[in-house]
Coordinates of C-alpha atoms in Angstrom, one line a residue:
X1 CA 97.8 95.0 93.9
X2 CA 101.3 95.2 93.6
X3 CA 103.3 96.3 90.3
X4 CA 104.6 93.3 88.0
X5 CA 107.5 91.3 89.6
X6 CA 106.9 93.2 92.8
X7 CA 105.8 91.9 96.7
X8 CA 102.9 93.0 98.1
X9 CA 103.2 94.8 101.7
X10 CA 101.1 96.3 104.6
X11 CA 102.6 99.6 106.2
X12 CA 101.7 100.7 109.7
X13 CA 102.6 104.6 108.7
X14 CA 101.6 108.3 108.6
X15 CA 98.9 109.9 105.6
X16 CA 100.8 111.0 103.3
X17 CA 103.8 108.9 103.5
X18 CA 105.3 107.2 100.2
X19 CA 107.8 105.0 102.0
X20 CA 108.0 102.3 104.8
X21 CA 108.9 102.8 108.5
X22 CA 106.9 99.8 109.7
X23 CA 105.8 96.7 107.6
X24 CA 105.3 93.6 106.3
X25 CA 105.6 92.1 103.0
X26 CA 104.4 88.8 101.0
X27 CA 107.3 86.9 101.6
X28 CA 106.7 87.6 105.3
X29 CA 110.0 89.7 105.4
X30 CA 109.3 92.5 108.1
X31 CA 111.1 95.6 109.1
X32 CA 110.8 98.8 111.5
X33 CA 112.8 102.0 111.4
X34 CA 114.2 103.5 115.0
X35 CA 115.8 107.0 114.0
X36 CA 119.3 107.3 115.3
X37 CA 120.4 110.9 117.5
X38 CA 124.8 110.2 116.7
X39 CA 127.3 108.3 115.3
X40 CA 130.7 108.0 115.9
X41 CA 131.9 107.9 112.1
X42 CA 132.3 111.5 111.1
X43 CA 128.6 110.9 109.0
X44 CA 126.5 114.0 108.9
X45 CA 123.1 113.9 110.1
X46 CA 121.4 114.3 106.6
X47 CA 123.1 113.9 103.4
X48 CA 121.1 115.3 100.4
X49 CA 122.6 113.3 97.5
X50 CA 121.6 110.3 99.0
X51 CA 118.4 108.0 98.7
X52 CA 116.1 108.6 101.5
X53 CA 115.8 105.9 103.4
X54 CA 112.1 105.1 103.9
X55 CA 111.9 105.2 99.7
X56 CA 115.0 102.3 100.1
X57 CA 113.0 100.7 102.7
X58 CA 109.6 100.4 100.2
X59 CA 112.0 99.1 97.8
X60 CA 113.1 96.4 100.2
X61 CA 109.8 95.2 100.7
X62 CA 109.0 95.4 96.8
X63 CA 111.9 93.2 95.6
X64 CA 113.4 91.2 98.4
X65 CA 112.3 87.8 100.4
X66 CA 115.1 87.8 102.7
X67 CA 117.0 89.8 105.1
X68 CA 120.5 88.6 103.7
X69 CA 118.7 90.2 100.1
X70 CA 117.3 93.1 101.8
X71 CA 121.1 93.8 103.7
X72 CA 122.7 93.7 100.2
X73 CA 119.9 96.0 98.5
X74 CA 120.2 98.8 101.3
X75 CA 124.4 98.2 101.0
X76 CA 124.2 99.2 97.4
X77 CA 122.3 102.6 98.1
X78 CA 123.7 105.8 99.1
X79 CA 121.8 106.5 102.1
X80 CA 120.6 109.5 103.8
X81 CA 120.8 109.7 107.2
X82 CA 121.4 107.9 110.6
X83 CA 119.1 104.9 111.3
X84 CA 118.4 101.5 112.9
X85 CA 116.4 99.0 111.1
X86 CA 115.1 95.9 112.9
X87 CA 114.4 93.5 109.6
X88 CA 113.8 89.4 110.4
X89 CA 112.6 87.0 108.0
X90 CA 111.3 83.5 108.8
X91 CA 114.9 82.5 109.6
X92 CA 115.7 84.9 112.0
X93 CA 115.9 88.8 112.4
X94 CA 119.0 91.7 112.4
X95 CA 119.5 95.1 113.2
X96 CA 120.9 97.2 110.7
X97 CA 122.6 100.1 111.7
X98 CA 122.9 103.4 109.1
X99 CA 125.0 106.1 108.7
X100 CA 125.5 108.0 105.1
X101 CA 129.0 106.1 105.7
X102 CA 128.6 103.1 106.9
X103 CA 125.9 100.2 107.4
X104 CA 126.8 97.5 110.3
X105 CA 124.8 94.7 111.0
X106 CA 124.1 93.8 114.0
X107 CA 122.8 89.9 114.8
X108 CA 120.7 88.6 117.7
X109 CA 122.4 88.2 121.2
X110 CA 121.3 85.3 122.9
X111 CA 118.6 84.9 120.5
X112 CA 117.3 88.4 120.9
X113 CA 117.8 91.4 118.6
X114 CA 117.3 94.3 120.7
X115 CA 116.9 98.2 119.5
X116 CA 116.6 101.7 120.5
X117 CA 117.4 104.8 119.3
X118 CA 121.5 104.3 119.2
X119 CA 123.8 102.5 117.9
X120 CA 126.1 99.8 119.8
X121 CA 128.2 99.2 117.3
X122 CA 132.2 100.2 118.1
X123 CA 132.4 102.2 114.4
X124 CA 129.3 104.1 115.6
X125 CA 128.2 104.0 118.8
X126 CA 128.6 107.1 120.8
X127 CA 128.0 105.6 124.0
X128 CA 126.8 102.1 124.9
X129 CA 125.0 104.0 128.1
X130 CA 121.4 103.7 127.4
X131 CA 119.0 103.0 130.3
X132 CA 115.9 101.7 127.7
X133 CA 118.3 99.1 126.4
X134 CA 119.4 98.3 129.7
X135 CA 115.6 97.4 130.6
X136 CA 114.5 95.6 127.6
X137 CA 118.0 93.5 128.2
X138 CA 116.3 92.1 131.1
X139 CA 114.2 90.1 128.7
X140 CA 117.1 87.6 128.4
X141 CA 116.4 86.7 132.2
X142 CA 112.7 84.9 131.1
X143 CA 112.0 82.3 130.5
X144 CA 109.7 82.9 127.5
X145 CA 109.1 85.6 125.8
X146 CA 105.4 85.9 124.8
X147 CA 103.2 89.0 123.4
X148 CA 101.9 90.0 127.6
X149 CA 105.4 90.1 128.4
X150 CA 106.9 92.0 125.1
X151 CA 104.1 94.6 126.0
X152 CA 105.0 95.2 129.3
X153 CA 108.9 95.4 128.6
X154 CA 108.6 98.1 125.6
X155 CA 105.9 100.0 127.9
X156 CA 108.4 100.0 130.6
X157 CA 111.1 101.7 128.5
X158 CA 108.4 104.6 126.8
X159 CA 109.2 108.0 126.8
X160 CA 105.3 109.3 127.1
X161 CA 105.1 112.7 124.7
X162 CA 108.1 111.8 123.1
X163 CA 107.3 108.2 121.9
X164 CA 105.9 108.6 118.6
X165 CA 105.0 104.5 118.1
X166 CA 105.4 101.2 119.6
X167 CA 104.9 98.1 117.6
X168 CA 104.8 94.5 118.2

């Protein structure tokens, strides 16, 4: 049961966790972390006056119904580290992309929002080389996109031992 004038939300996480890397709320607004490696902004990798992030990304799900909501939320909040966070709502889906300096979002590309573990925006990409994102780009070549093949195209681009989760 959620608090007063908060959303409910399911979490796909690890025991122990207080915050959100995976989940769903109410209002049907969904999001998923991807930590990021660099960034090309001078940020450094963890600042510790900042919010962490996965507490701001509970906080998304408890008070927002949109992404445009959850985008203003998460630019208000002095953030901690580097990450990319795939967030969609039932009118379409971004990627936001973190720093401690900067937050860039990044909108669908032919109707798909793709996502690894690096940035590809100019301010913060490192380097746009990234052979996982060049695989699940060959998405855009079907037809349509259903569960079988969405499987197969984030299977293809695993790391084994060092991917910790995959969602659909």
């Amino acid at each position: 049961m959620p608090a007063p004038g908060k959303h409910a939300f399911a979490s796909v996480s690890f025991p122990g966790l207080l915050g959100c890397t995976s989940a769903m709320n109410d209002s049907g607004l969904a999001l998923a972390t991807l930590d990021a490696e660099s960034t090309k902004d001078g940020s450094p990798k963890f600042d510790l006056s900042g919010v962490p992030l996965i507490l701001s990304f509970r906080r998304v799900l408890e008070e927002c119904t949109s992404v445009d909501e959850a985008v203003k939320l998460l630019s208000s909040v002095k953030r901690t580290t580097l990450m990319n966070l795939m967030i969609c709502d039932k009118h379409g889906g971004v990627v936001i992309e973190m720093t401690p300096k900067n937050l860039v979002v990044r909108g669908p590309e032919e109707g798909l929002c793709l996502c690894t573990n690096h940035f590809r925006t100019p301010g913060l990409a490192t380097s746009l080389e990234c052979k996982r994102y060049a695989a699940l780009e060959k998405s855009r070549d079907l037809a349509r996109i259903g569960l079988p093949q969405v499987a197969e195209n984030l299977h293809a681009v695993n790391k084994g031992n060092e991917t910790i989760q995959t969602m659909i």
